[in-house]
CSV table of C-alpha atoms in Angstrom, one decimal:
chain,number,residue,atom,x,y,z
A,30,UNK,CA,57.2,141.2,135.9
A,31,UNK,CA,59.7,143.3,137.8
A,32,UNK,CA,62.1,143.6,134.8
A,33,UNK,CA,61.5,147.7,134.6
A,34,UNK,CA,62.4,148.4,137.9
A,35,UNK,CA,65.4,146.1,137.3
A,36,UNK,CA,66.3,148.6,133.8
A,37,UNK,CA,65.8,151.6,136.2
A,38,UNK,CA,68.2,150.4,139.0
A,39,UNK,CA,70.4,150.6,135.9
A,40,UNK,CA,69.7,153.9,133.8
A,41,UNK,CA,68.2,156.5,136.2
A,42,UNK,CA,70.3,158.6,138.4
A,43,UNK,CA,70.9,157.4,141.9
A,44,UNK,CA,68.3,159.2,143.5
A,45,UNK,CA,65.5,157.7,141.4
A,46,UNK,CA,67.6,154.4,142.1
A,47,UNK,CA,66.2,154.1,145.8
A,48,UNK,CA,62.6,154.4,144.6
A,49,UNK,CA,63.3,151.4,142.2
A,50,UNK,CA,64.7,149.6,145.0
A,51,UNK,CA,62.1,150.2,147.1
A,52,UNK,CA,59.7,148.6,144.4
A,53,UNK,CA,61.9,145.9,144.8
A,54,UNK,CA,61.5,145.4,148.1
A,55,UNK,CA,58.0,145.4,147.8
A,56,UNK,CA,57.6,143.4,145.0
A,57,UNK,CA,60.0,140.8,146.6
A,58,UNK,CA,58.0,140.3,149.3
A,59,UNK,CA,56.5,137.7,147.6
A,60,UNK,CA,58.5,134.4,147.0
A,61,UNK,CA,58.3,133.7,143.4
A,62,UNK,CA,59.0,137.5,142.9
A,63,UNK,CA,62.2,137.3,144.9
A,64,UNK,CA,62.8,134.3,142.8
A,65,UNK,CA,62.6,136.4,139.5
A,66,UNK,CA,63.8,139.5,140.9
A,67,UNK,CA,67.3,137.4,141.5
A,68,UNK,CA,66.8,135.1,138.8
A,69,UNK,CA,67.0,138.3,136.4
A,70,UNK,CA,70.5,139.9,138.3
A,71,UNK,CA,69.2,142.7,140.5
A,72,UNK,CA,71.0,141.8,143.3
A,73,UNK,CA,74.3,143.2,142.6
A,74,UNK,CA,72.6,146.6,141.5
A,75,UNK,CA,71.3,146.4,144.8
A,76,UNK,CA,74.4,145.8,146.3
A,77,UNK,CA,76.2,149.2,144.4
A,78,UNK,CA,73.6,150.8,146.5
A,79,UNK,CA,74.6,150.4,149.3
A,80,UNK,CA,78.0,152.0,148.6
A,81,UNK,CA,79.4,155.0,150.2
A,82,UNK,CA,78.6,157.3,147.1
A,83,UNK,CA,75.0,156.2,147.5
A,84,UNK,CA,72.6,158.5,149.6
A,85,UNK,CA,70.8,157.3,152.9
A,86,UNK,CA,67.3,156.8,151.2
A,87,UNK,CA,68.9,154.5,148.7
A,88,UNK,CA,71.3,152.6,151.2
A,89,UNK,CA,67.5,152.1,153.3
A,90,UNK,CA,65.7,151.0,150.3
A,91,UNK,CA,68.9,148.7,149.1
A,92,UNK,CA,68.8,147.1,152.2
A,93,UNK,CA,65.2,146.5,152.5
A,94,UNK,CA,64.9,145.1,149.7
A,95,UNK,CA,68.0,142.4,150.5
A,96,UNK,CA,66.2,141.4,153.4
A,97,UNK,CA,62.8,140.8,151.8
A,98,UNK,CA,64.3,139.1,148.9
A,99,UNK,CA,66.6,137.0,151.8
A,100,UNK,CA,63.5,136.4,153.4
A,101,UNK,CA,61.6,135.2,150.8
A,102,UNK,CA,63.9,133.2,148.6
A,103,UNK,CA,66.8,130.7,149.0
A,104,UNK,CA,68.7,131.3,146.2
A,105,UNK,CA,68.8,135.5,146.9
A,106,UNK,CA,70.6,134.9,150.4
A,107,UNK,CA,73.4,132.9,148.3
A,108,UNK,CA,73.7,135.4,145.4
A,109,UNK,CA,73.4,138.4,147.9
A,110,UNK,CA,76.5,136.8,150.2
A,111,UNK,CA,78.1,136.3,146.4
A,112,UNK,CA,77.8,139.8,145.3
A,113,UNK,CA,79.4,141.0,148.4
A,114,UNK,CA,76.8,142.8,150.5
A,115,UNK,CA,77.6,141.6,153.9
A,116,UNK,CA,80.7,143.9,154.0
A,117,UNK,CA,78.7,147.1,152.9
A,118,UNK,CA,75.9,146.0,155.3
A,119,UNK,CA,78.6,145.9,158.2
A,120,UNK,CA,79.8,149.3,157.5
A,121,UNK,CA,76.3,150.9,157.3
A,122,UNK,CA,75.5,149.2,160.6
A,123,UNK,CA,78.3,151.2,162.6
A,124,UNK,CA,77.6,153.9,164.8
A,125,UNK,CA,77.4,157.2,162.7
A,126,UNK,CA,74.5,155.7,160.3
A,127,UNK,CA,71.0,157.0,161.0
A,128,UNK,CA,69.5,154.6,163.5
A,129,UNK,CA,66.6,153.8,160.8
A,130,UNK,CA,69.1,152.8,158.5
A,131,UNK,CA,71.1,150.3,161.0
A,132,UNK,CA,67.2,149.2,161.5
A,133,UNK,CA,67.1,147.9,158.4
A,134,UNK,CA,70.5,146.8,157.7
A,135,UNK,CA,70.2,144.6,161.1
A,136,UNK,CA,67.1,142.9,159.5
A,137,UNK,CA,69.3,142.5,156.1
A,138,UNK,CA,72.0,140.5,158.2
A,139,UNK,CA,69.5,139.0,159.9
A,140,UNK,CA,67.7,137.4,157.2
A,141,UNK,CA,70.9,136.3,155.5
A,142,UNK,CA,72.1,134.4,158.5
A,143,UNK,CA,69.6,133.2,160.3
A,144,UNK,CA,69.5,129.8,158.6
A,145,UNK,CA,73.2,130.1,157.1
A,146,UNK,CA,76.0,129.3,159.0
A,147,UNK,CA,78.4,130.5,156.1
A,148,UNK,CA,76.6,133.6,156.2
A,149,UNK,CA,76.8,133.8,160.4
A,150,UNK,CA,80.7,133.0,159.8
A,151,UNK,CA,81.1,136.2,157.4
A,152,UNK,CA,79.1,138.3,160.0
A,153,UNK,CA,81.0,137.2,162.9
A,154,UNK,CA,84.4,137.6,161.1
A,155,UNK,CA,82.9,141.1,160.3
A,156,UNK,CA,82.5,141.5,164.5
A,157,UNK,CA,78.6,142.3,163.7
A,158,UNK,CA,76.9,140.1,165.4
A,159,UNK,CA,76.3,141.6,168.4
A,160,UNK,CA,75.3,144.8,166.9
A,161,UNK,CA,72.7,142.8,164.6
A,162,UNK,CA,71.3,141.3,167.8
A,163,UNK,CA,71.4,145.0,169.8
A,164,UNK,CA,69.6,146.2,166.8
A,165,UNK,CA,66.7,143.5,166.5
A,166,UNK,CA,66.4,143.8,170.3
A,167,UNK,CA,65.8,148.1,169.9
A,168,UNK,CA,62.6,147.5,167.2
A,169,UNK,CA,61.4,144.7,169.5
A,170,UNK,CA,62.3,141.0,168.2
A,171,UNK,CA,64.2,138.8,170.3
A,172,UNK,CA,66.7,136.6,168.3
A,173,UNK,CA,69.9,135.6,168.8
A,174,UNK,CA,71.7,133.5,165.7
């Protein structure tokens, strides 16, 4: 089912990349979704995304679609941490990123470590924690991991 925005993420210039993203993130919202969605390797396209050479609507979409595909499926928050997103996640969470875009990237790390303790360990050895908890507080949600 999600397989053509998977061949986009892959063949269309960056900029259309973020819109096939986004239709990732959408589409992953629901749990067997997320499960093909990672089942058929989108994650580390996902992940290139979120690299400096990326623009700002693609490192949002990228990220939102991490989180719903942490949120809705097991397996994504292992291959997510395995494909090296909590690094690039850190870096757009530093000041200097639009505040819509740390938003969103809080939720990411938020959704990958909330029931991981490996994933809490790579956070805190990344010294983001307490910005992922600053962030949740400013849109409203009151967690601490």
């Amino acid at each position: 089912m999600p397989q053509p925005c998977i061949v986009c993420t892959r063949h269309v210039p960056r900029s259309a990349s973020a819109d096939a993203a986004r239709a990732l993130g959408n589409i992953a919202l629901d749990a067997e979704s997320a499960h093909t969605i990672t089942a058929a390797g989108a994650i580390p396209l996902l992940v290139q995304l979120l690299g400096p050479g990326s623009p700002a609507d693609a490192h949002s979409a990228a990220s939102g679609a991490l989180m719903s595909l942490a949120l809705g499926c097991a397996e994504a928050v292992a291959a997510i941490a395995a494909a090296g997103a909590i690094s690039p996640l850190v870096q757009l969470l530093r000041p200097g990123s639009p505040l819509d875009i740390q938003k969103t990237v809080a939720g990411a790390l938020m959704a990958l470590g909330f029931y991981h303790p490996e994933n809490r360990a790579a956070i805190d050895a990344a010294a983001a924690r307490e910005n992922v908890v600053a962030k949740m507080r400013e849109v409203g949600v009151r967690w601490d991991f």
